[in-house]
Amino acid sequence: MLRIEQVRKSYGGTEVLKGIDLTVEPGQVVCLIGASGSGKSTLLRCINLLETVDDGTVWLTDGEGTEQDVTDPRVDVDAVRRRVGIVFQAYNLFPHLSVLDNLVLGPTKVAGVSKNAARARGRALLERVGLPDKASASPDSLSGGQQQRVALARALAMEPEVLLLDEITSALDPLLVGEVLDVVKGLRADGIAVVMATHEMSFAREASDVVAFLADGEIVEIGPPEQMFDAPQDPRTAAFLARFRP
Amino acid sequence: MVLGLLWLGIVSSPGWDRVRQTYFDADDFRAAWGPVTSAFWLNVRLFLVAEVFILVIALVVAVVRVVPTPAMAPLRLLATIYTDVFRGTPTLLVVLLVGFGVPALRLAGAPTSLFWLGVIALSLSYGAYVAEVVRAGILSVHPTQWASGRALGLTYGQTLRHVVLPQALRRQVPPLINDFVSLQKDTALLSVIGLVEALRQANIIGQRDFISTPLVVAAVVFIAATIVIARFADWLTLRSMRRQAGVV
Ligand SMILES: Nc1ncnc2c1ncn2[C@@H]1O[C@H](COP(=O)(O)OP(=O)(O)O)[C@@H](O)[C@H]1O
Ligand SMILES: [Mg+2]
């Protein structure tokens, strides 16, 4: 489980996150929506410690119920990152490695998994994302949608408790968005807590448990998708969503 | 066409007969071929040994210059000074300073063999150039690649070694080969400190017999070596293009 409390972050003099609270249960998908520049990426990067928070706490709770404050400066950053995967908009895959080697690198170098075990697991994950025949392909030879599916498989290879997805379909041809989102939908069954920044409103509406609307570094409104899309309480939420109505 | 005219211009020039006798005499050519080519093995050895040192120096210096940790600041400054100084100094000058300066210091343990002094001089000078090529390669790797490596839980060093450096080096193969071609030619600079390599050997024969054809022999040998390296580079480039296009 992921629990964020009053997280603040500034760049230079500007406060980009102004006290964010958010809780994500295992198996839940939380969508972060909001205009570009509202702080979605910064929030995700604070959770897996690619950025350090200025104030507030990020709690991770493992299967046994042990809670850990990952913003504690004494924490083992690499160990935290093993538990929290992230996929970016593009440039995720390592182009000098084959697809399968992309999936093998983390488990073997970080988690101490044997090469054979990591390969077997990598192949199973490729099967799961619908790319069983691409193991030895070069990432550059794949379509954008296929690349993002491999990136998801690579994150899953680390068996994370939390998965952060930062606009993973924003750079894709609209025709390829669906195949990537289908993989995300399948994640519920794994009991992973998923936090996904996205502009795919129809996905947020049908496939998420909670939608959070960010504006200017604050969560303006948060709730189940039906409430957010059909009966938004805050006029700013309504105004933002109106831009996505056909 | 242009080459033809140039050729005609040279051949019809008043001094051509003299030039042909001193530079392009078939018998002198054959006579000089053996000694000059066997002296060229020294160039090859100098090249290969210096090459290894250069790559090591370049990797270390480039990495030191990109690592952002504050603890590295003094080393970073040192690495920056090194590249600035040795890129700014003509290689010939470095060769003279090392070749004559180091033995003059009479330091205990300092190398006195001309071969090693030559290797040191070339390595210092080229290490600075190649370090810059490697550094440019590292900086050209997309920041998300760093983030992806770190996000997997790889340490900074592991990300550098397994993610960033392989891409940086692959991307920089053409400029690296360029530097190696010019290193191969600059082994001839070591003739000034008394190493009897191909150019020096050609000079010795030329001065003994008052002919210049041995210099042409040396030129032919250097050109041949350059062609070998260039074709090797083409092959590498083609291979990596094919890899990019399809299966690894
Ligand atoms: N590394 C950084 N340095 C300075 N400003 C940044 C940095 N990263 C993001 N910002 C600023 O923080 C704000 C939020 O950015 P971001 O989190 O990327 O928003 P979003 O992902 O919602 O588009 C923006 O105004 C952006 O310019
Ligand atoms: Mg963003």
Short mmCIF file of C-alpha atoms and ligand atoms in Angstrom, two decimals:
data_model
loop_
_atom_site.label_atom_id
_atom_site.label_comp_id
_atom_site.label_asym_id
_atom_site.label_seq_id
_atom_site.Cartn_x
_atom_site.Cartn_y
_atom_site.Cartn_z
CA MET A 1 0.00 0.00 0.00
CA LEU A 2 1.11 3.53 -0.77
CA ARG A 3 0.20 6.44 1.47
CA ILE A 4 1.27 9.98 0.70
CA GLU A 5 0.92 12.68 3.34
CA GLN A 6 1.26 16.42 2.83
CA VAL A 7 3.99 16.11 0.21
CA ARG A 8 5.54 19.41 -0.83
CA LYS A 9 8.10 20.11 -3.52
CA SER A 10 9.52 23.36 -4.91
CA TYR A 11 11.80 24.09 -7.82
CA GLY A 12 13.69 27.31 -7.26
CA GLY A 13 11.11 29.58 -5.68
CA THR A 14 7.99 27.96 -7.17
CA GLU A 15 6.06 25.40 -5.22
CA VAL A 16 5.06 22.65 -7.63
CA LEU A 17 3.40 20.33 -5.09
CA LYS A 18 1.51 22.09 -2.32
CA GLY A 19 0.74 19.38 0.20
CA ILE A 20 -0.53 16.27 -1.56
CA ASP A 21 -2.43 13.51 0.28
CA LEU A 22 -3.18 10.25 -1.48
CA THR A 23 -3.69 6.60 -0.53
CA VAL A 24 -3.54 3.70 -2.96
CA GLU A 25 -4.50 0.18 -1.89
CA PRO A 26 -3.02 -2.97 -3.46
CA GLY A 27 -4.95 -3.85 -6.62
CA GLN A 28 -6.26 -0.31 -7.01
CA VAL A 29 -5.74 1.88 -10.05
CA VAL A 30 -5.63 5.60 -9.30
CA CYS A 31 -5.64 7.99 -12.24
CA LEU A 32 -4.07 11.42 -11.92
CA ILE A 33 -5.60 13.87 -14.34
CA GLY A 34 -4.87 17.54 -14.82
CA ALA A 35 -3.43 20.05 -17.26
CA SER A 36 0.18 19.75 -18.21
CA GLY A 37 2.37 21.50 -15.65
CA SER A 38 -0.03 20.69 -12.80
CA GLY A 39 2.57 18.50 -11.06
CA LYS A 40 1.63 14.94 -12.04
CA SER A 41 5.12 13.87 -13.10
CA THR A 42 6.73 15.57 -10.12
CA LEU A 43 4.44 13.69 -7.74
CA LEU A 44 5.29 10.34 -9.36
CA ARG A 45 9.02 11.11 -9.31
CA CYS A 46 8.80 11.96 -5.61
CA ILE A 47 7.23 8.59 -4.87
CA ASN A 48 10.13 6.55 -6.30
CA LEU A 49 12.72 9.04 -5.05
CA LEU A 50 13.88 10.29 -8.43
CA GLU A 51 13.12 13.61 -6.70
CA THR A 52 13.46 14.32 -2.99
CA VAL A 53 10.43 15.83 -1.27
CA ASP A 54 10.87 19.09 0.63
CA ASP A 55 8.26 18.17 3.21
CA GLY A 56 5.71 15.47 3.95
CA THR A 57 5.95 11.69 3.97
CA VAL A 58 5.59 8.79 1.55
CA TRP A 59 4.71 5.53 3.33
CA LEU A 60 5.10 2.09 1.77
CA THR A 61 3.43 -0.86 3.48
CA ASP A 62 4.52 -4.36 2.51
CA GLY A 63 2.47 -7.59 2.56
CA GLU A 64 3.21 -8.13 6.27
CA GLY A 65 1.90 -4.73 7.16
CA THR A 66 5.30 -3.18 7.91
CA GLU A 67 5.14 0.51 7.14
CA GLN A 68 8.24 2.37 5.99
CA ASP A 69 8.77 6.09 5.48
CA VAL A 70 10.71 6.16 2.22
CA THR A 71 11.44 9.89 2.46
CA ASP A 72 13.65 9.19 5.48
CA PRO A 73 17.15 10.26 4.38
CA ARG A 74 18.65 7.07 5.85
CA VAL A 75 16.52 4.83 3.64
CA ASP A 76 18.17 2.59 1.01
CA VAL A 77 17.04 4.35 -2.15
CA ASP A 78 17.77 1.44 -4.47
CA ALA A 79 15.82 -0.95 -2.23
CA VAL A 80 12.80 1.39 -2.36
CA ARG A 81 13.01 1.63 -6.13
CA ARG A 82 12.91 -2.16 -6.33
CA ARG A 83 9.46 -1.99 -4.72
CA VAL A 84 8.22 0.92 -6.83
CA GLY A 85 8.32 0.59 -10.62
CA ILE A 86 7.87 3.44 -13.07
CA VAL A 87 7.20 3.66 -16.80
CA PHE A 88 7.69 6.94 -18.64
CA GLN A 89 6.17 8.41 -21.79
CA ALA A 90 9.07 7.30 -24.03
CA TYR A 91 12.74 6.27 -24.06
CA ASN A 92 12.09 3.60 -21.44
CA LEU A 93 13.81 0.69 -23.14
CA PHE A 94 17.57 0.28 -23.40
CA PRO A 95 18.16 0.26 -27.17
CA HIS A 96 21.49 -1.60 -27.00
CA LEU A 97 19.90 -4.63 -25.35
CA SER A 98 17.45 -7.11 -26.81
CA VAL A 99 13.87 -7.05 -25.54
CA LEU A 100 14.49 -10.02 -23.27
CA ASP A 101 17.76 -8.58 -21.93
CA ASN A 102 15.85 -5.42 -21.01
CA LEU A 103 13.68 -7.62 -18.80
CA VAL A 104 16.63 -9.56 -17.38
CA LEU A 105 18.92 -6.66 -16.39
CA GLY A 106 17.02 -5.46 -13.31
CA PRO A 107 16.26 -8.83 -11.71
CA THR A 108 19.82 -10.12 -12.20
CA LYS A 109 21.74 -6.99 -11.19
CA VAL A 110 19.44 -5.69 -8.50
CA ALA A 111 17.34 -8.52 -7.10
CA GLY A 112 19.99 -11.24 -7.33
CA VAL A 113 17.83 -13.52 -9.49
CA SER A 114 19.75 -16.10 -11.54
CA LYS A 115 20.04 -15.46 -15.25
CA ASN A 116 18.00 -18.50 -16.19
CA ALA A 117 15.21 -17.72 -13.78
CA ALA A 118 15.12 -14.11 -14.98
CA ARG A 119 14.94 -15.25 -18.62
CA ALA A 120 12.12 -17.66 -17.91
CA ARG A 121 10.21 -14.99 -16.05
CA GLY A 122 10.95 -12.47 -18.80
CA ARG A 123 9.52 -14.79 -21.44
CA ALA A 124 6.40 -15.37 -19.36
CA LEU A 125 5.91 -11.62 -19.02
CA LEU A 126 6.38 -11.08 -22.76
CA GLU A 127 3.71 -13.69 -23.29
CA ARG A 128 1.48 -11.82 -20.91
CA VAL A 129 1.85 -8.50 -22.74
CA GLY A 130 1.19 -10.27 -26.03
CA LEU A 131 4.74 -10.23 -27.41
CA PRO A 132 6.03 -13.79 -27.01
CA ASP A 133 7.90 -13.72 -30.33
CA LYS A 134 9.84 -10.50 -29.66
CA ALA A 135 12.30 -11.77 -27.04
CA SER A 136 15.36 -11.43 -29.26
CA ALA A 137 14.16 -8.35 -31.17
CA SER A 138 15.87 -4.97 -30.83
CA PRO A 139 13.62 -2.39 -29.09
CA ASP A 140 14.08 -0.02 -32.03
CA SER A 141 12.41 -2.51 -34.35
CA LEU A 142 9.16 -2.44 -32.30
CA SER A 143 6.19 -0.11 -32.71
CA GLY A 144 5.61 2.51 -30.02
CA GLY A 145 2.78 0.48 -28.53
CA GLN A 146 4.90 -2.66 -28.43
CA GLN A 147 7.75 -0.72 -26.79
CA GLN A 148 5.46 0.50 -24.01
CA ARG A 149 4.15 -3.02 -23.45
CA VAL A 150 7.73 -4.25 -23.09
CA ALA A 151 8.42 -1.36 -20.69
CA LEU A 152 5.45 -2.50 -18.59
CA ALA A 153 6.72 -6.06 -18.66
CA ARG A 154 10.17 -4.84 -17.57
CA ALA A 155 8.68 -2.99 -14.61
CA LEU A 156 6.65 -6.10 -13.68
CA ALA A 157 9.79 -8.25 -13.83
CA MET A 158 10.90 -6.54 -10.61
CA GLU A 159 7.67 -7.67 -8.93
CA PRO A 160 6.89 -4.18 -7.62
CA GLU A 161 4.33 -3.37 -4.94
CA VAL A 162 3.62 0.00 -6.52
CA LEU A 163 3.66 0.87 -10.22
CA LEU A 164 3.81 4.47 -11.42
CA LEU A 165 2.77 5.20 -15.00
CA ASP A 166 3.57 8.65 -16.35
CA GLU A 167 1.49 9.35 -19.46
CA ILE A 168 2.59 6.07 -20.96
CA THR A 169 0.30 6.44 -23.98
CA SER A 170 0.79 10.15 -24.68
CA ALA A 171 3.46 9.67 -27.33
CA LEU A 172 1.55 6.93 -29.15
CA ASP A 173 -0.43 6.78 -32.33
CA PRO A 174 -4.11 6.68 -31.17
CA LEU A 175 -4.49 3.28 -32.79
CA LEU A 176 -1.83 1.82 -30.46
CA VAL A 177 -3.16 3.25 -27.20
CA GLY A 178 -5.67 0.45 -26.62
CA GLU A 179 -3.16 -2.41 -26.61
CA VAL A 180 -1.12 -0.68 -23.88
CA LEU A 181 -4.12 0.20 -21.73
CA ASP A 182 -5.32 -3.40 -21.95
CA VAL A 183 -2.13 -4.48 -20.20
CA VAL A 184 -2.73 -1.88 -17.46
CA LYS A 185 -6.27 -3.16 -16.95
CA GLY A 186 -4.84 -6.63 -16.40
CA LEU A 187 -2.67 -5.39 -13.49
CA ARG A 188 -5.52 -5.35 -10.99
CA ALA A 189 -5.26 -9.08 -10.61
CA ASP A 190 -1.62 -8.79 -9.43
CA GLY A 191 -2.44 -6.77 -6.34
CA ILE A 192 -0.16 -3.94 -7.39
CA ALA A 193 -1.01 -0.38 -6.38
CA VAL A 194 -1.07 1.56 -9.66
CA VAL A 195 -0.82 5.34 -9.94
CA MET A 196 -1.25 6.56 -13.49
CA ALA A 197 -0.95 10.09 -14.83
CA THR A 198 -3.03 10.16 -17.99
CA HIS A 199 -5.05 12.16 -20.49
CA GLU A 200 -7.05 9.07 -21.50
CA MET A 201 -10.35 10.09 -19.90
CA SER A 202 -12.36 7.14 -21.16
CA PHE A 203 -9.80 4.80 -19.61
CA ALA A 204 -9.87 6.72 -16.32
CA ARG A 205 -13.62 6.52 -16.32
CA GLU A 206 -14.02 2.81 -16.96
CA ALA A 207 -10.85 1.25 -15.55
CA SER A 208 -9.86 3.21 -12.46
CA ASP A 209 -11.00 2.99 -8.85
CA VAL A 210 -10.14 6.55 -7.96
CA VAL A 211 -9.58 9.65 -10.06
CA ALA A 212 -7.64 12.60 -8.67
CA PHE A 213 -7.73 15.96 -10.41
CA LEU A 214 -4.59 18.04 -9.92
CA ALA A 215 -4.32 21.75 -10.61
CA ASP A 216 -1.43 24.00 -9.66
CA GLY A 217 0.14 21.42 -7.39
CA GLU A 218 -2.98 20.61 -5.41
CA ILE A 219 -5.50 17.79 -5.52
CA VAL A 220 -8.58 19.85 -6.24
CA GLU A 221 -10.94 16.92 -6.21
CA ILE A 222 -10.66 13.20 -5.69
CA GLY A 223 -13.25 10.46 -5.86
CA PRO A 224 -14.65 7.49 -7.71
CA PRO A 225 -14.82 7.98 -11.49
CA GLU A 226 -18.63 8.21 -11.57
CA GLN A 227 -18.56 11.17 -9.22
CA MET A 228 -15.65 12.87 -10.96
CA PHE A 229 -17.03 12.55 -14.47
CA ASP A 230 -20.79 12.75 -13.89
CA ALA A 231 -21.11 15.00 -10.87
CA PRO A 232 -17.89 16.94 -10.22
CA GLN A 233 -18.11 19.02 -7.04
CA ASP A 234 -15.51 21.61 -7.89
CA PRO A 235 -16.08 24.02 -10.79
CA ARG A 236 -12.40 23.65 -11.82
CA THR A 237 -12.86 19.90 -12.27
CA ALA A 238 -15.94 20.50 -14.37
CA ALA A 239 -14.14 23.09 -16.51
CA PHE A 240 -11.17 20.80 -17.08
CA LEU A 241 -13.31 17.78 -18.00
CA ALA A 242 -15.47 19.85 -20.33
CA ARG A 243 -12.42 20.17 -22.58
CA PHE A 244 -12.48 16.42 -23.16
CA ARG A 245 -16.17 16.12 -24.06
CA PRO A 246 -16.66 15.26 -27.70
CA MET B 1 39.02 15.67 -64.31
CA VAL B 2 40.47 17.96 -61.63
CA LEU B 3 42.84 15.21 -60.60
CA GLY B 4 43.83 14.71 -64.25
CA LEU B 5 44.67 18.39 -64.70
CA LEU B 6 46.61 18.40 -61.45
CA TRP B 7 48.51 15.34 -62.59
CA LEU B 8 49.26 16.95 -65.98
CA GLY B 9 50.40 20.11 -64.19
CA ILE B 10 52.78 18.18 -61.99
CA VAL B 11 54.16 15.94 -64.74
CA SER B 12 54.79 18.82 -67.14
CA SER B 13 56.43 21.02 -64.50
CA PRO B 14 60.11 21.89 -65.15
CA GLY B 15 61.33 20.14 -61.99
CA TRP B 16 59.40 16.90 -62.60
CA ASP B 17 62.36 14.83 -63.87
CA ARG B 18 64.42 15.63 -60.79
CA VAL B 19 61.49 14.93 -58.51
CA ARG B 20 60.77 11.64 -60.21
CA GLN B 21 64.36 10.51 -59.77
CA THR B 22 64.57 11.39 -56.10
CA TYR B 23 61.05 10.46 -54.98
CA PHE B 24 59.80 7.80 -57.35
CA ASP B 25 62.69 5.57 -58.25
CA ALA B 26 61.57 1.96 -58.63
CA ASP B 27 64.87 0.38 -57.52
CA ASP B 28 65.18 2.66 -54.49
CA PHE B 29 61.56 1.86 -53.67
CA ARG B 30 62.20 -1.88 -53.66
CA ALA B 31 65.38 -1.45 -51.65
CA ALA B 32 63.71 0.68 -48.97
CA TRP B 33 60.53 -1.44 -48.78
CA GLY B 34 61.97 -4.15 -46.52
CA PRO B 35 63.57 -1.97 -43.82
CA VAL B 36 60.73 0.56 -43.76
CA THR B 37 57.96 -2.03 -43.50
CA SER B 38 59.76 -3.93 -40.77
CA ALA B 39 60.30 -0.65 -38.89
CA PHE B 40 56.56 -0.08 -39.28
CA TRP B 41 55.87 -2.96 -36.89
CA LEU B 42 57.17 -0.64 -34.20
CA ASN B 43 54.49 1.89 -35.19
CA VAL B 44 51.88 -0.84 -35.00
CA ARG B 45 53.07 -1.88 -31.55
CA LEU B 46 53.17 1.71 -30.31
CA PHE B 47 49.68 2.24 -31.72
CA LEU B 48 48.16 -0.85 -30.13
CA VAL B 49 49.70 -0.32 -26.70
CA ALA B 50 48.94 3.43 -26.61
CA GLU B 51 45.40 2.66 -27.75
CA VAL B 52 44.69 0.58 -24.66
CA PHE B 53 46.02 3.29 -22.32
CA ILE B 54 44.13 5.99 -24.20
CA LEU B 55 40.81 4.18 -23.87
CA VAL B 56 41.35 3.65 -20.15
CA ILE B 57 42.37 7.28 -19.55
CA ALA B 58 39.48 8.54 -21.68
CA LEU B 59 36.86 6.43 -19.90
CA VAL B 60 38.08 7.44 -16.45
CA VAL B 61 38.38 11.14 -17.28
CA ALA B 62 35.01 11.28 -19.08
CA VAL B 63 33.21 9.50 -16.24
CA VAL B 64 34.83 11.67 -13.59
CA ARG B 65 33.67 14.74 -15.49
CA VAL B 66 30.01 13.66 -15.69
CA VAL B 67 29.47 12.22 -12.20
CA PRO B 68 27.54 14.92 -10.32
CA THR B 69 28.35 13.99 -6.69
CA PRO B 70 29.91 16.89 -4.76
CA ALA B 71 32.54 14.52 -3.32
CA MET B 72 33.97 14.19 -6.82
CA ALA B 73 34.46 17.94 -7.28
CA PRO B 74 38.26 17.97 -6.75
CA LEU B 75 38.76 15.04 -9.14
CA ARG B 76 36.43 16.70 -11.61
CA LEU B 77 38.53 19.86 -11.52
CA LEU B 78 41.67 17.80 -12.06
CA ALA B 79 40.11 15.99 -15.02
CA THR B 80 39.00 19.28 -16.55
CA ILE B 81 42.47 20.77 -16.20
CA TYR B 82 43.98 17.65 -17.75
CA THR B 83 41.73 17.79 -20.83
CA ASP B 84 42.21 21.53 -21.28
CA VAL B 85 46.01 21.31 -20.98
CA PHE B 86 46.55 18.31 -23.22
CA ARG B 87 44.02 19.27 -25.85
CA GLY B 88 45.68 22.67 -26.00
CA THR B 89 49.24 21.38 -26.35
CA PRO B 90 50.43 20.19 -29.77
CA THR B 91 51.12 16.45 -29.66
CA LEU B 92 54.66 17.03 -30.98
CA LEU B 93 55.36 19.27 -28.00
CA VAL B 94 54.07 16.63 -25.57
CA VAL B 95 56.31 14.06 -27.27
CA LEU B 96 59.37 16.32 -26.90
CA LEU B 97 58.58 17.23 -23.29
CA VAL B 98 57.98 13.64 -22.20
CA GLY B 99 60.72 12.11 -24.37
CA PHE B 100 63.46 14.46 -23.21
CA GLY B 101 62.01 15.91 -20.02
CA VAL B 102 61.15 12.75 -18.08
CA PRO B 103 64.60 11.10 -18.43
CA ALA B 104 66.25 14.42 -17.54
CA LEU B 105 64.41 14.44 -14.23
CA ARG B 106 66.22 11.19 -13.31
CA LEU B 107 63.31 10.13 -11.15
CA ALA B 108 63.68 6.75 -9.52
CA GLY B 109 61.32 4.34 -11.25
CA ALA B 110 60.50 6.68 -14.14
CA PRO B 111 60.65 4.81 -17.44
CA THR B 112 63.74 5.35 -19.54
CA SER B 113 62.84 3.14 -22.49
CA LEU B 114 62.02 5.23 -25.53
CA PHE B 115 59.14 2.91 -26.36
CA TRP B 116 57.38 3.55 -23.06
CA LEU B 117 58.15 7.27 -23.10
CA GLY B 118 56.58 7.39 -26.54
CA VAL B 119 53.53 5.47 -25.39
CA ILE B 120 53.15 7.80 -22.39
CA ALA B 121 53.37 10.92 -24.54
CA LEU B 122 50.79 9.71 -27.06
CA SER B 123 48.48 8.41 -24.33
CA LEU B 124 48.52 11.72 -22.45
CA SER B 125 47.83 13.72 -25.56
CA TYR B 126 45.20 11.48 -27.15
CA GLY B 127 43.61 10.56 -23.82
CA ALA B 128 42.39 14.15 -23.60
CA TYR B 129 40.83 14.13 -27.09
CA VAL B 130 39.21 10.76 -26.71
CA ALA B 131 37.91 11.67 -23.23
CA GLU B 132 36.00 14.53 -24.83
CA VAL B 133 34.53 12.22 -27.46
CA VAL B 134 33.41 9.77 -24.76
CA ARG B 135 32.00 12.57 -22.61
CA ALA B 136 30.01 13.95 -25.53
CA GLY B 137 28.64 10.45 -26.07
CA ILE B 138 27.58 10.13 -22.44
CA LEU B 139 25.85 13.50 -22.52
CA SER B 140 23.99 12.55 -25.71
CA VAL B 141 22.18 9.65 -24.01
CA HIS B 142 18.57 10.64 -23.22
CA PRO B 143 17.99 11.57 -19.54
CA THR B 144 15.09 9.11 -19.36
CA GLN B 145 17.62 6.32 -19.90
CA TRP B 146 19.35 7.35 -16.66
CA ALA B 147 16.01 7.59 -14.89
CA SER B 148 14.92 4.17 -16.20
CA GLY B 149 18.10 2.54 -14.97
CA ARG B 150 17.89 4.17 -11.56
CA ALA B 151 14.16 3.41 -11.32
CA LEU B 152 14.89 -0.31 -11.81
CA GLY B 153 17.01 -0.06 -8.68
CA LEU B 154 20.38 -0.05 -10.45
CA THR B 155 22.98 2.06 -8.66
CA TYR B 156 24.51 5.08 -10.37
CA GLY B 157 27.56 3.00 -11.28
CA GLN B 158 25.50 0.11 -12.64
CA THR B 159 23.37 2.48 -14.70
CA LEU B 160 26.52 4.05 -16.11
CA ARG B 161 28.11 0.71 -16.88
CA HIS B 162 25.14 -1.27 -18.19
CA VAL B 163 22.89 1.42 -19.65
CA VAL B 164 24.67 4.66 -20.50
CA LEU B 165 28.26 3.80 -21.49
CA PRO B 166 27.35 1.06 -24.02
CA GLN B 167 25.08 3.50 -25.82
CA ALA B 168 27.55 6.38 -25.55
CA LEU B 169 30.43 4.35 -27.01
CA ARG B 170 28.33 2.82 -29.79
CA ARG B 171 27.17 6.25 -30.86
CA GLN B 172 30.72 7.61 -30.88
CA VAL B 173 32.33 4.91 -32.99
CA PRO B 174 32.89 7.16 -36.05
CA PRO B 175 34.68 9.99 -34.17
CA LEU B 176 36.64 7.43 -32.14
CA ILE B 177 37.85 5.75 -35.32
CA ASN B 178 38.83 9.17 -36.61
CA ASP B 179 41.01 9.72 -33.58
CA PHE B 180 42.56 6.28 -33.98
CA VAL B 181 43.45 6.98 -37.61
CA SER B 182 45.21 10.12 -36.58
CA LEU B 183 46.91 8.34 -33.67
CA GLN B 184 48.19 5.76 -36.10
CA LYS B 185 49.82 8.54 -38.16
CA ASP B 186 51.10 10.40 -35.10
CA THR B 187 53.18 7.41 -34.04
CA ALA B 188 55.57 8.89 -36.62
CA LEU B 189 56.07 11.90 -34.32
CA LEU B 190 58.03 9.59 -32.03
CA SER B 191 60.86 9.64 -34.57
CA VAL B 192 61.93 12.95 -33.01
CA ILE B 193 62.89 11.29 -29.73
CA GLY B 194 64.96 8.70 -31.57
CA LEU B 195 62.60 5.75 -31.97
CA VAL B 196 63.50 4.02 -35.22
CA GLU B 197 59.99 3.61 -36.53
CA ALA B 198 58.97 3.71 -40.19
CA LEU B 199 59.51 7.42 -40.83
CA ARG B 200 62.82 7.52 -39.00
CA GLN B 201 64.01 4.42 -40.87
CA ALA B 202 63.01 6.01 -44.19
CA ASN B 203 64.93 9.14 -43.25
CA ILE B 204 68.02 7.19 -42.32
CA ILE B 205 68.11 5.43 -45.68
CA GLY B 206 67.30 8.65 -47.53
CA GLN B 207 70.07 10.63 -45.87
CA ARG B 208 72.60 7.85 -46.40
CA ASP B 209 71.86 7.53 -50.13
CA PHE B 210 70.75 11.13 -50.83
CA ILE B 211 67.34 9.97 -52.07
CA SER B 212 63.76 10.68 -51.00
CA THR B 213 62.00 7.59 -52.37
CA PRO B 214 62.06 5.92 -48.88
CA LEU B 215 59.79 8.74 -47.66
CA VAL B 216 57.28 7.74 -50.32
CA VAL B 217 57.57 4.15 -49.14
CA ALA B 218 56.76 5.33 -45.59
CA ALA B 219 53.79 7.32 -46.94
CA VAL B 220 52.45 4.26 -48.76
CA VAL B 221 52.70 2.16 -45.60
CA PHE B 222 50.87 4.75 -43.47
CA ILE B 223 48.15 5.12 -46.12
CA ALA B 224 47.70 1.35 -46.28
CA ALA B 225 47.30 1.16 -42.50
CA THR B 226 44.74 3.99 -42.58
CA ILE B 227 42.74 2.18 -45.25
CA VAL B 228 42.68 -0.94 -43.12
CA ILE B 229 41.31 0.99 -40.12
CA ALA B 230 38.80 2.87 -42.29
CA ARG B 231 37.39 -0.32 -43.83
CA PHE B 232 37.18 -1.85 -40.36
CA ALA B 233 35.19 1.22 -39.25
CA ASP B 234 32.86 0.89 -42.25
CA TRP B 235 32.25 -2.72 -41.35
CA LEU B 236 31.49 -1.80 -37.73
CA THR B 237 29.07 0.94 -38.81
CA LEU B 238 27.26 -1.34 -41.23
CA ARG B 239 26.96 -4.04 -38.63
CA SER B 240 25.48 -1.69 -36.04
CA MET B 241 23.05 -0.29 -38.63
CA ARG B 242 21.88 -3.78 -39.43
CA ARG B 243 21.44 -4.46 -35.72
CA GLN B 244 19.41 -1.31 -35.23
CA ALA B 245 17.18 -2.29 -38.12
CA GLY B 246 16.32 -5.73 -36.88
CA VAL B 247 17.39 -8.53 -34.71
CA VAL B 248 20.19 -8.11 -32.17
N1 LIG C 1 13.43 19.57 -12.81
C1 LIG C 1 12.64 20.67 -12.78
N2 LIG C 1 13.18 21.88 -12.55
C2 LIG C 1 12.40 22.99 -12.50
N3 LIG C 1 11.07 22.98 -12.70
C3 LIG C 1 10.48 21.80 -12.94
C4 LIG C 1 11.22 20.59 -13.00
N4 LIG C 1 10.38 19.56 -13.26
C5 LIG C 1 9.15 20.12 -13.36
N5 LIG C 1 9.20 21.46 -13.16
C6 LIG C 1 8.05 22.38 -13.16
O1 LIG C 1 7.11 21.87 -12.27
C7 LIG C 1 5.80 22.04 -12.75
C8 LIG C 1 5.08 20.72 -12.79
O2 LIG C 1 5.67 19.89 -13.78
P1 LIG C 1 5.26 18.39 -14.02
O3 LIG C 1 5.28 17.69 -12.72
O4 LIG C 1 6.12 17.88 -15.10
O5 LIG C 1 3.76 18.54 -14.52
P2 LIG C 1 2.88 17.55 -15.37
O6 LIG C 1 3.53 16.22 -15.37
O7 LIG C 1 1.55 17.56 -14.71
O8 LIG C 1 2.80 18.12 -16.74
C9 LIG C 1 5.92 22.68 -14.12
O9 LIG C 1 5.68 24.07 -13.98
C10 LIG C 1 7.34 22.41 -14.49
O10 LIG C 1 7.84 23.44 -15.30
MG MG C 2 4.24 15.08 -16.98
#
